[in-house]
Each structure stands twice: as structure tokens, then as C-alpha cells.
Amino acid sequence: MCQVRTQDALPQQASPLYNKIPPEIRNTIFQLALTAYDDPTRKYRPAAHYYRPGFTCAHKIDTNLLLTCHRVYAETARLPASMNEHTSWYFRPPPGISKNEIPLGNSPGALVRQRDLRTIHVFAQQYWLEGAHGGFAGFVRLWNIARPTHLKITIRHSDWWWWEFGEPIALDAKCQGRPSSHHSSRPSDPFEQGSWGARFRDIEGLDVLQLELETLEYKKTELDAIIDRARGWQFPLGDSRVLLLNESKTKRMGWIGVPIDQNFGFRDDINDFVTNIPEETEMDDNGTVSNENSMPLAQGSLAAHADPASVDHIIVDEISTNWPDAVLGASSHAIEWGDPSEMPVNHRATQGTAPKVLTTPRQRLEAAGVVFDDSASDTCKSTNETCTYYVVTLSWEAH
């Protein structure tokens, strides 16, 4: 980066920016001109891992302002780095972006650029965060070279351990390595050596830590259990301060997307069989479809995989006890019961009444006070295959 001092530049008194507009208004204009914005010419695929609210297309910063004159350059050269959030992907980044685009490193060029960084947003797979070598551990070793003040870590639905197979999700900042969904640390437990939470002891200058966790709606109970445990996490920093949770800044969000492309990862967010059920399909109590062109329903597959909001119409003669309530309560469409006496008790209705319309995943989240962000949902209007995501963001502040 070229170094230009304001006192070495021409005063530009012939320009209205400098002879009429007050400095505070001029600085606001510069900040607005150098703020990142969505580039509609570089839209992301809705079925990609990286597609979500705020990331429906590439971000762009126009820096032509810096080319106008030496004085403008001297006053604005550091703004693109210091004002905007800088994103690092571990792994599966959008096209045209390397795995890690944050200039953390020891090269002269990196040292010049990174000193202006303030906010870093990391999209991290869980194994990267919890790994003993490299990963977050390596990221932390380079942190104090730049010393940004704000770190946000996002774990998306497809970043959890074995998300492809619908395994229960678990996260524990105090445990070394992969945590268990059956055992978790207590508030009084210390951070184990090598745990990702303990690595904050090597970080200095951090003022805010945000942890954004995302999963499918049917795993809401699992994520809420993680959130409850995280309320007791207090991260000690290397500068003798401690990161304490600010409960008032906890945010819960929902959004609706499409299933992740099979060519870019497995799909547990919607079951292939469910999406292929034709209208007016009949099934027996074993989950066998009478349509000869259909395939049998795998035992438990709906419990682990389905968000059946895309099922148009199902006629059921009998309901097996293997059908979970999570599925029976997930469809946004009508389910007609062939024999009301065979219905599960909680879904039984008087014979001859209208089919029962079950609540949708969105309605269940909204009933729990979750606010939906529909900025990424427009692309879902043309397809029946949709997934409802549940996102919680926690914020810790240094004291």
C-alpha cells in the first residue's frame, strides 16, 4: 500500500468537498462510498453451502474514490479494511475466493494490510474449530499480528460433524476434540487444555466475540441445549480480560432455503424419497408405496432427514408407530387419514371432517418468537423442495 500523508497532498480548495462541505459530512460520504454492497452480477447458487441471508451474492467494494487525488487517498486508504467485515471460509468458499482470503500472515504485504482489519467473520466447519493442530489453533497464532477487535464464527447446518447422516449436533468450548451429545461440561468445569475455548488465552485486543450457530428446524431442541450450555462460557483473553456473554444481544433467526446440491455434498435436509412422492400416493403401515414406480420408505429416514414441507398430498391407510411426531407435525400440506381409528391419538379427528392441516416448521419457529429473514427466500418460490433453518447468534464482550 502506497503511503501518502495528508500534509504532503494538495489542499484541493477548488473542490466543494473541501471548500464547502464540513469534514464530518465529508467523512460520512467517504464511508458510504467505500462500504461493501451486494454485487447482483455475481449471484450465488441457492443450493450452495455458502448461500444464506447476507450471502446470496458476492460482496463488492468500489475503490475508485481512492484514485481521485492524493488528499482523498490519504483520508480514505484505510477505510475499506477498517469499516467492512472481512470473511474467511473454512472450507467450501464461493467461486473465485480462496479458502482464506483474510491477509493474516507474516509477509510484508500482509502486515501492511492486516493492521487495519477490525472485524473478521469466519465460516468454520466444526472439525476446523475443534482440531488440535492447524485450524482455529493456527488461526489464533496469527491473530495478534493484526489484532482485530471483532470476531464472528459461523457454523452452518452443513458444517456440523456428520451432518450428512442427521447425527445429533453438539458443541462444547470446554472439551478437547469432538464433543458428545450425551455428555457435556458443567459451568464450573475449566477449559480443557487444547479445547477451542482455551485458545482465546492466546488472543489479545479482542473486544467482541460472536458465535452464530445454524441447523434445521427439526433440530431446534438440540441447538437450544447448546445455547443453554454456552451461557456459562467465560473466555479468558491473553490481555487479562474476560469475554462475558451479553444476553441482551442474543438473536434468534429463521430462514427458508433449498436443499444443498448433491454435487456439493450430501443432503440430509430433505429426503429424496419424500420429494419424489407423487400426488394421491397411498402408503401402508410399513411405509410401502402402492405406486409401482416409487421406492420404499427407509426406516427412520424421515426422522433423521426430512423437512417434508414439499410433500403435496399423502393419503395414509394406517400410521405405523415408527412415524415420529417430528414428521407428522412437519408437513405444510394436508394429510388425509384412510381410517381415523388408526390415527395417532394426537392427530385423531372425527370421521368425515376436513383433513387436518399440520403446522409448518416456520409457524413453529415463529410461535417460539423466532423472526424470519426472507432476503434469501425468493429463490424458493419456484420449487417445492424447501428447508427451514434455525439460527442463533450469541455475543460475548470483553471486560
Short mmCIF file of C-alpha atoms in Angstrom, two decimals:
data_model
loop_
_atom_site.label_atom_id
_atom_site.label_comp_id
_atom_site.label_asym_id
_atom_site.label_seq_id
_atom_site.Cartn_x
_atom_site.Cartn_y
_atom_site.Cartn_z
CA MET A 1 0.00 0.00 0.00
CA CYS A 2 1.36 3.40 -1.00
CA GLN A 3 1.83 5.74 1.96
CA VAL A 4 0.55 9.29 1.36
CA ARG A 5 0.38 11.83 4.18
CA THR A 6 -2.34 14.48 4.21
CA GLN A 7 0.20 17.26 4.76
CA ASP A 8 2.05 16.21 1.57
CA ALA A 9 -1.08 16.41 -0.60
CA LEU A 10 -2.52 19.48 -2.28
CA PRO A 11 -5.30 21.10 -0.20
CA GLN A 12 -7.84 20.84 -3.07
CA GLN A 13 -9.55 24.09 -2.08
CA ALA A 14 -11.19 24.32 -5.51
CA SER A 15 -13.25 21.21 -4.73
CA PRO A 16 -16.65 21.57 -2.97
CA LEU A 17 -15.67 18.52 -0.91
CA TYR A 18 -13.05 20.66 0.81
CA ASN A 19 -14.17 24.28 0.48
CA LYS A 20 -17.90 23.89 1.30
CA ILE A 21 -18.70 20.56 2.98
CA PRO A 22 -17.78 20.21 6.69
CA PRO A 23 -15.23 17.48 7.47
CA GLU A 24 -17.71 15.30 9.42
CA ILE A 25 -20.13 15.24 6.47
CA ARG A 26 -17.28 14.63 4.03
CA ASN A 27 -16.09 11.66 6.09
CA THR A 28 -19.62 10.23 6.10
CA ILE A 29 -19.73 10.49 2.32
CA PHE A 30 -16.39 8.69 2.07
CA GLN A 31 -17.58 5.92 4.40
CA LEU A 32 -20.77 5.36 2.44
CA ALA A 33 -18.84 5.27 -0.84
CA LEU A 34 -16.44 2.62 0.49
CA THR A 35 -18.96 0.34 2.21
CA ALA A 36 -19.29 -3.17 0.77
CA TYR A 37 -22.52 -3.97 -1.07
CA ASP A 38 -24.11 -6.92 -2.86
CA ASP A 39 -22.98 -7.39 -6.45
CA PRO A 40 -26.11 -8.55 -8.38
CA THR A 41 -23.96 -9.61 -11.34
CA ARG A 42 -22.31 -12.35 -9.22
CA LYS A 43 -25.21 -14.23 -7.67
CA TYR A 44 -24.64 -17.45 -5.73
CA ARG A 45 -26.41 -20.74 -6.39
CA PRO A 46 -29.26 -21.15 -3.87
CA ALA A 47 -28.27 -24.81 -3.38
CA ALA A 48 -24.66 -23.98 -2.47
CA HIS A 49 -23.18 -24.40 1.02
CA TYR A 50 -22.37 -20.70 1.22
CA TYR A 51 -25.83 -19.40 0.21
CA ARG A 52 -27.74 -17.83 3.12
CA PRO A 53 -29.12 -14.43 4.23
CA GLY A 54 -26.44 -11.81 3.71
CA PHE A 55 -24.58 -14.10 1.30
CA THR A 56 -26.88 -14.51 -1.70
CA CYS A 57 -24.28 -12.95 -3.98
CA ALA A 58 -20.70 -11.72 -3.90
CA HIS A 59 -19.82 -8.55 -1.98
CA LYS A 60 -18.05 -5.68 -3.66
CA ILE A 61 -16.21 -2.53 -2.56
CA ASP A 62 -15.74 0.24 -5.11
CA THR A 63 -12.35 1.83 -4.51
CA ASN A 64 -12.27 4.24 -7.45
CA LEU A 65 -12.64 7.04 -4.94
CA LEU A 66 -9.04 6.45 -3.86
CA LEU A 67 -7.83 7.31 -7.37
CA THR A 68 -9.19 10.86 -7.48
CA CYS A 69 -6.30 12.68 -5.80
CA HIS A 70 -3.59 12.33 -3.13
CA ARG A 71 -5.62 14.07 -0.44
CA VAL A 72 -8.65 11.81 -0.87
CA TYR A 73 -6.35 8.81 -0.91
CA ALA A 74 -4.63 9.89 2.30
CA GLU A 75 -8.00 10.27 4.06
CA THR A 76 -9.66 7.10 2.77
CA ALA A 77 -7.00 4.46 2.05
CA ARG A 78 -7.57 2.62 5.33
CA LEU A 79 -11.37 2.75 5.31
CA PRO A 80 -12.10 -0.31 3.09
CA ALA A 81 -10.26 -2.56 5.54
CA SER A 82 -11.29 -0.90 8.80
CA MET A 83 -15.01 -0.34 8.06
CA ASN A 84 -16.04 -3.58 6.40
CA GLU A 85 -16.43 -7.12 7.66
CA HIS A 86 -13.85 -9.45 6.13
CA THR A 87 -14.87 -13.04 5.55
CA SER A 88 -12.76 -16.18 5.77
CA TRP A 89 -14.06 -19.59 4.63
CA TYR A 90 -13.01 -22.89 6.21
CA PHE A 91 -13.97 -24.55 3.86
CA ARG A 92 -16.11 -24.62 0.64
CA PRO A 93 -15.86 -20.91 -0.25
CA PRO A 94 -17.82 -19.18 -3.02
CA PRO A 95 -16.34 -19.27 -6.53
CA GLY A 96 -13.34 -17.05 -7.10
CA ILE A 97 -12.42 -16.93 -3.41
CA SER A 98 -9.54 -18.81 -1.88
CA LYS A 99 -10.03 -20.85 1.29
CA ASN A 100 -8.75 -17.99 3.41
CA GLU A 101 -8.96 -14.50 1.96
CA ILE A 102 -8.06 -12.76 5.22
CA PRO A 103 -4.48 -11.45 4.86
CA LEU A 104 -3.21 -12.92 8.13
CA GLY A 105 0.42 -13.77 7.65
CA ASN A 106 3.99 -12.59 8.07
CA SER A 107 4.67 -11.27 4.56
CA PRO A 108 5.33 -7.51 4.21
CA GLY A 109 2.20 -7.03 2.11
CA ALA A 110 0.03 -8.85 4.62
CA LEU A 111 1.46 -6.86 7.52
CA VAL A 112 0.58 -3.58 5.80
CA ARG A 113 -2.99 -4.64 5.03
CA GLN A 114 -3.96 -6.52 8.15
CA ARG A 115 -3.19 -3.77 10.66
CA ASP A 116 -6.38 -2.01 9.54
CA LEU A 117 -8.66 -5.04 9.98
CA ARG A 118 -11.30 -4.61 12.66
CA THR A 119 -13.97 -7.25 12.01
CA ILE A 120 -13.34 -10.81 10.80
CA HIS A 121 -16.13 -13.28 10.02
CA VAL A 122 -15.10 -16.94 9.87
CA PHE A 123 -17.29 -19.62 8.32
CA ALA A 124 -15.87 -22.68 10.05
CA GLN A 125 -16.55 -26.36 9.79
CA GLN A 126 -16.76 -27.85 13.24
CA TYR A 127 -13.68 -30.04 12.80
CA TRP A 128 -11.65 -26.93 11.87
CA LEU A 129 -12.74 -25.20 15.08
CA GLU A 130 -12.02 -28.18 17.33
CA GLY A 131 -8.88 -29.56 15.67
CA ALA A 132 -5.77 -29.95 17.80
CA HIS A 133 -3.38 -28.75 15.09
CA GLY A 134 -3.85 -26.11 12.41
CA GLY A 135 -7.43 -24.95 12.04
CA PHE A 136 -8.50 -22.50 14.71
CA ALA A 137 -5.27 -23.13 16.61
CA GLY A 138 -3.25 -21.91 13.63
CA PHE A 139 -5.63 -19.01 13.10
CA VAL A 140 -5.09 -17.86 16.69
CA ARG A 141 -1.31 -17.95 16.34
CA LEU A 142 -1.55 -15.26 13.64
CA TRP A 143 -4.25 -13.21 15.38
CA ASN A 144 -2.01 -10.96 17.46
CA ILE A 145 -0.12 -9.79 14.37
CA ALA A 146 -3.23 -7.93 13.22
CA ARG A 147 -5.23 -7.79 16.49
CA PRO A 148 -8.73 -7.18 15.08
CA THR A 149 -11.31 -6.20 17.67
CA HIS A 150 -14.33 -8.20 16.49
CA LEU A 151 -14.50 -11.91 15.63
CA LYS A 152 -17.61 -13.72 14.39
CA ILE A 153 -17.61 -17.50 13.97
CA THR A 154 -20.42 -19.15 12.00
CA ILE A 155 -21.17 -22.88 11.94
CA ARG A 156 -23.77 -23.61 9.28
CA HIS A 157 -26.09 -26.59 9.02
CA SER A 158 -23.61 -28.36 6.74
CA ASP A 159 -20.61 -27.63 9.00
CA TRP A 160 -21.53 -29.90 11.92
CA TRP A 161 -19.92 -33.28 12.42
CA TRP A 162 -21.66 -35.88 10.21
CA TRP A 163 -24.47 -33.55 9.24
CA GLU A 164 -24.90 -35.74 6.11
CA PHE A 165 -26.40 -38.52 8.24
CA GLY A 166 -28.51 -36.39 10.56
CA GLU A 167 -26.45 -37.13 13.67
CA PRO A 168 -27.26 -35.12 16.81
CA ILE A 169 -25.34 -31.85 16.97
CA ALA A 170 -23.12 -30.99 19.93
CA LEU A 171 -20.66 -28.19 20.68
CA ASP A 172 -18.63 -27.61 23.84
CA ALA A 173 -15.97 -24.90 24.13
CA LYS A 174 -14.53 -26.55 27.23
CA CYS A 175 -13.92 -30.02 25.80
CA GLN A 176 -10.92 -31.01 23.73
CA GLY A 177 -11.79 -32.53 20.38
CA ARG A 178 -15.22 -33.60 19.23
CA PRO A 179 -17.86 -33.31 21.98
CA SER A 180 -20.52 -35.90 22.79
CA SER A 181 -24.23 -35.23 22.52
CA HIS A 182 -24.69 -37.38 25.63
CA HIS A 183 -22.16 -35.70 27.87
CA SER A 184 -21.28 -32.04 28.30
CA SER A 185 -19.19 -29.87 30.58
CA ARG A 186 -20.63 -28.17 33.66
CA PRO A 187 -20.48 -24.40 34.28
CA SER A 188 -17.88 -24.97 36.99
CA ASP A 189 -15.58 -27.03 34.74
CA PRO A 190 -12.41 -25.33 33.47
CA PHE A 191 -11.45 -25.16 29.80
CA GLU A 192 -9.52 -28.31 28.96
CA GLN A 193 -6.05 -27.88 27.54
CA GLY A 194 -6.39 -27.94 23.75
CA SER A 195 -10.10 -27.06 23.73
CA TRP A 196 -11.08 -24.34 21.29
CA GLY A 197 -12.33 -22.18 24.16
CA ALA A 198 -8.93 -22.33 25.86
CA ARG A 199 -7.26 -20.91 22.76
CA PHE A 200 -8.66 -17.46 23.50
CA ARG A 201 -5.98 -17.20 26.20
CA ASP A 202 -3.57 -16.56 23.31
CA ILE A 203 -5.66 -13.70 21.88
CA GLU A 204 -5.17 -10.04 22.78
CA GLY A 205 -7.15 -6.97 21.80
CA LEU A 206 -10.45 -8.75 21.08
CA ASP A 207 -13.47 -6.74 22.23
CA VAL A 208 -16.40 -8.74 20.81
CA LEU A 209 -16.87 -12.44 20.02
CA GLN A 210 -19.98 -13.62 18.19
CA LEU A 211 -20.92 -17.27 17.72
CA GLU A 212 -23.58 -17.95 15.08
CA LEU A 213 -24.99 -21.49 15.01
CA GLU A 214 -27.36 -22.83 12.37
CA THR A 215 -29.30 -26.06 11.97
CA LEU A 216 -32.59 -27.34 10.57
CA GLU A 217 -35.83 -26.59 12.38
CA TYR A 218 -36.35 -30.19 13.49
CA LYS A 219 -33.05 -29.98 15.42
CA LYS A 220 -34.11 -26.87 17.34
CA THR A 221 -34.13 -28.72 20.67
CA GLU A 222 -30.53 -29.88 20.12
CA LEU A 223 -29.34 -26.37 19.27
CA ASP A 224 -31.21 -24.84 22.20
CA ALA A 225 -29.39 -27.27 24.52
CA ILE A 226 -26.07 -25.99 23.14
CA ILE A 227 -27.18 -22.38 23.65
CA ASP A 228 -28.16 -23.08 27.26
CA ARG A 229 -24.72 -24.57 27.93
CA ALA A 230 -22.94 -21.70 26.16
CA ARG A 231 -24.46 -19.20 28.57
CA GLY A 232 -21.93 -20.36 31.14
CA TRP A 233 -18.88 -19.94 28.93
CA GLN A 234 -16.49 -17.18 30.01
CA PHE A 235 -13.45 -16.95 27.75
CA PRO A 236 -10.21 -15.66 29.33
CA LEU A 237 -8.11 -13.50 26.97
CA GLY A 238 -4.36 -13.10 26.83
CA ASP A 239 -4.54 -9.45 27.95
CA SER A 240 -6.08 -10.33 31.38
CA ARG A 241 -9.61 -9.51 30.26
CA VAL A 242 -12.52 -11.98 30.06
CA LEU A 243 -15.21 -12.38 27.42
CA LEU A 244 -18.62 -12.41 29.13
CA LEU A 245 -21.93 -13.19 27.42
CA ASN A 246 -24.24 -10.24 26.76
CA GLU A 247 -27.60 -11.98 26.92
CA SER A 248 -29.44 -8.91 25.63
CA LYS A 249 -27.72 -9.28 22.23
CA THR A 250 -28.75 -12.90 21.67
CA LYS A 251 -30.56 -13.16 18.33
CA ARG A 252 -32.76 -15.97 17.00
CA MET A 253 -33.50 -16.05 13.30
CA GLY A 254 -35.18 -18.34 10.81
CA TRP A 255 -34.86 -18.53 7.06
CA ILE A 256 -36.08 -20.76 4.26
CA GLY A 257 -33.73 -22.14 1.62
CA VAL A 258 -33.45 -25.00 -0.83
CA PRO A 259 -31.65 -28.32 -0.21
CA ILE A 260 -27.88 -28.29 -0.65
CA ASP A 261 -26.80 -29.51 -4.09
CA GLN A 262 -25.94 -33.21 -4.08
CA ASN A 263 -22.95 -32.46 -6.28
CA PHE A 264 -21.50 -30.32 -3.50
CA GLY A 265 -22.25 -32.53 -0.50
CA PHE A 266 -24.78 -34.96 0.87
CA ARG A 267 -28.31 -33.88 1.61
CA ASP A 268 -29.82 -34.57 4.98
CA ASP A 269 -32.02 -31.53 4.81
CA ILE A 270 -34.68 -33.19 2.69
CA ASN A 271 -35.32 -36.84 1.92
CA ASP A 272 -35.06 -37.89 -1.72
CA PHE A 273 -37.98 -40.26 -1.30
CA VAL A 274 -40.22 -37.58 0.19
CA THR A 275 -39.56 -35.15 -2.63
CA ASN A 276 -40.50 -37.82 -5.17
CA ILE A 277 -43.88 -38.76 -3.70
CA PRO A 278 -46.48 -38.01 -6.38
CA GLU A 279 -49.86 -36.55 -5.53
CA GLU A 280 -52.53 -39.01 -4.33
CA THR A 281 -49.95 -41.64 -3.37
CA GLU A 282 -51.14 -44.32 -0.96
CA MET A 283 -48.89 -45.95 1.67
CA ASP A 284 -49.49 -48.85 4.00
CA ASP A 285 -48.35 -49.08 7.63
CA ASN A 286 -44.92 -50.36 6.59
CA GLY A 287 -44.22 -47.21 4.66
CA THR A 288 -44.60 -49.05 1.35
CA VAL A 289 -45.91 -47.01 -1.56
CA SER A 290 -48.52 -48.62 -3.78
CA ASN A 291 -47.26 -46.75 -6.82
CA GLU A 292 -45.06 -49.28 -8.64
CA ASN A 293 -42.63 -46.58 -9.73
CA SER A 294 -41.88 -45.47 -6.20
CA MET A 295 -39.34 -46.85 -3.76
CA PRO A 296 -39.96 -47.98 -0.16
CA LEU A 297 -39.51 -45.57 2.71
CA ALA A 298 -36.32 -46.24 4.65
CA GLN A 299 -36.82 -46.94 8.35
CA GLY A 300 -36.27 -43.76 10.33
CA SER A 301 -35.21 -41.74 7.31
CA LEU A 302 -37.86 -39.11 7.84
CA ALA A 303 -36.86 -38.73 11.47
CA ALA A 304 -33.26 -38.02 10.54
CA HIS A 305 -33.58 -36.27 7.24
CA ALA A 306 -36.91 -34.81 6.21
CA ASP A 307 -38.32 -31.35 6.21
CA PRO A 308 -41.45 -32.52 4.38
CA ALA A 309 -42.78 -29.06 3.65
CA SER A 310 -42.57 -30.02 -0.02
CA VAL A 311 -44.96 -33.00 0.19
CA ASP A 312 -48.08 -32.03 -1.71
CA HIS A 313 -50.64 -34.63 -0.62
CA ILE A 314 -50.42 -38.01 1.13
CA ILE A 315 -53.24 -40.47 1.72
CA VAL A 316 -52.41 -42.86 4.55
CA ASP A 317 -54.36 -46.04 5.35
CA GLU A 318 -52.57 -46.65 8.65
CA ILE A 319 -49.83 -44.90 10.54
CA SER A 320 -47.02 -47.03 11.89
CA THR A 321 -45.61 -46.24 15.32
CA ASN A 322 -42.30 -45.73 13.53
CA TRP A 323 -43.53 -42.41 12.17
CA PRO A 324 -42.14 -39.71 14.51
CA ASP A 325 -44.16 -36.72 15.67
CA ALA A 326 -41.44 -34.52 14.18
CA VAL A 327 -42.58 -35.76 10.75
CA LEU A 328 -46.29 -35.86 11.47
CA GLY A 329 -46.09 -32.24 12.56
CA ALA A 330 -43.77 -31.01 9.84
CA SER A 331 -45.83 -31.01 6.67
CA SER A 332 -47.33 -27.75 5.49
CA HIS A 333 -49.96 -29.62 3.47
CA ALA A 334 -52.99 -31.79 4.20
CA ILE A 335 -52.68 -35.41 5.29
CA GLU A 336 -55.86 -37.46 4.75
CA TRP A 337 -56.33 -40.45 7.01
CA GLY A 338 -57.85 -43.55 5.38
CA ASP A 339 -59.14 -44.96 8.68
CA PRO A 340 -59.50 -42.46 11.54
CA SER A 341 -59.44 -45.25 14.12
CA GLU A 342 -55.82 -45.96 13.17
CA MET A 343 -54.61 -42.39 13.63
CA PRO A 344 -52.16 -41.50 16.39
CA VAL A 345 -54.20 -40.11 19.28
CA ASN A 346 -52.77 -36.63 19.00
CA HIS A 347 -53.77 -36.47 15.32
CA ARG A 348 -57.19 -38.18 15.51
CA ALA A 349 -60.22 -36.37 14.14
CA THR A 350 -63.88 -37.20 13.70
CA GLN A 351 -64.55 -39.27 10.60
CA GLY A 352 -65.95 -37.18 7.80
CA THR A 353 -64.32 -33.94 8.94
CA ALA A 354 -61.95 -31.96 6.74
CA PRO A 355 -58.32 -33.16 6.55
CA LYS A 356 -56.14 -31.85 9.34
CA VAL A 357 -53.62 -29.25 8.20
CA LEU A 358 -50.49 -29.56 10.29
CA THR A 359 -48.32 -26.61 11.26
CA THR A 360 -45.26 -25.77 9.20
CA PRO A 361 -41.69 -25.51 10.51
CA ARG A 362 -41.88 -21.75 10.00
CA GLN A 363 -45.05 -21.49 12.07
CA ARG A 364 -43.47 -23.48 14.88
CA LEU A 365 -40.41 -21.21 14.96
CA GLU A 366 -42.48 -18.04 14.78
CA ALA A 367 -44.62 -19.34 17.65
CA ALA A 368 -41.38 -19.61 19.65
CA GLY A 369 -40.57 -15.96 18.95
CA VAL A 370 -38.11 -16.54 16.09
CA VAL A 371 -38.01 -13.74 13.49
CA PHE A 372 -37.57 -14.78 9.85
CA ASP A 373 -35.20 -13.19 7.37
CA ASP A 374 -36.74 -13.66 3.91
CA SER A 375 -33.93 -11.95 1.97
CA ALA A 376 -32.66 -15.33 0.73
CA SER A 377 -36.07 -16.98 0.27
CA ASP A 378 -37.23 -15.52 -3.06
CA THR A 379 -35.45 -18.26 -5.00
CA CYS A 380 -37.51 -20.91 -3.16
CA LYS A 381 -40.84 -19.77 -4.60
CA SER A 382 -40.42 -21.82 -7.77
CA THR A 383 -39.71 -25.15 -6.03
CA ASN A 384 -41.50 -27.45 -3.61
CA GLU A 385 -38.20 -28.52 -2.05
CA THR A 386 -37.53 -26.19 0.85
CA CYS A 387 -35.63 -26.35 4.13
CA THR A 388 -36.38 -24.29 7.22
CA TYR A 389 -33.26 -23.16 9.09
CA TYR A 390 -32.96 -22.07 12.70
CA VAL A 391 -30.09 -19.71 13.60
CA VAL A 392 -28.96 -18.42 16.99
CA THR A 393 -26.25 -15.77 17.47
CA LEU A 394 -24.57 -15.24 20.86
CA SER A 395 -22.37 -12.24 21.71
CA TRP A 396 -19.57 -12.02 24.27
CA GLU A 397 -17.90 -8.73 25.23
CA ALA A 398 -14.51 -8.19 26.87
CA HIS A 399 -14.39 -6.88 30.44
#
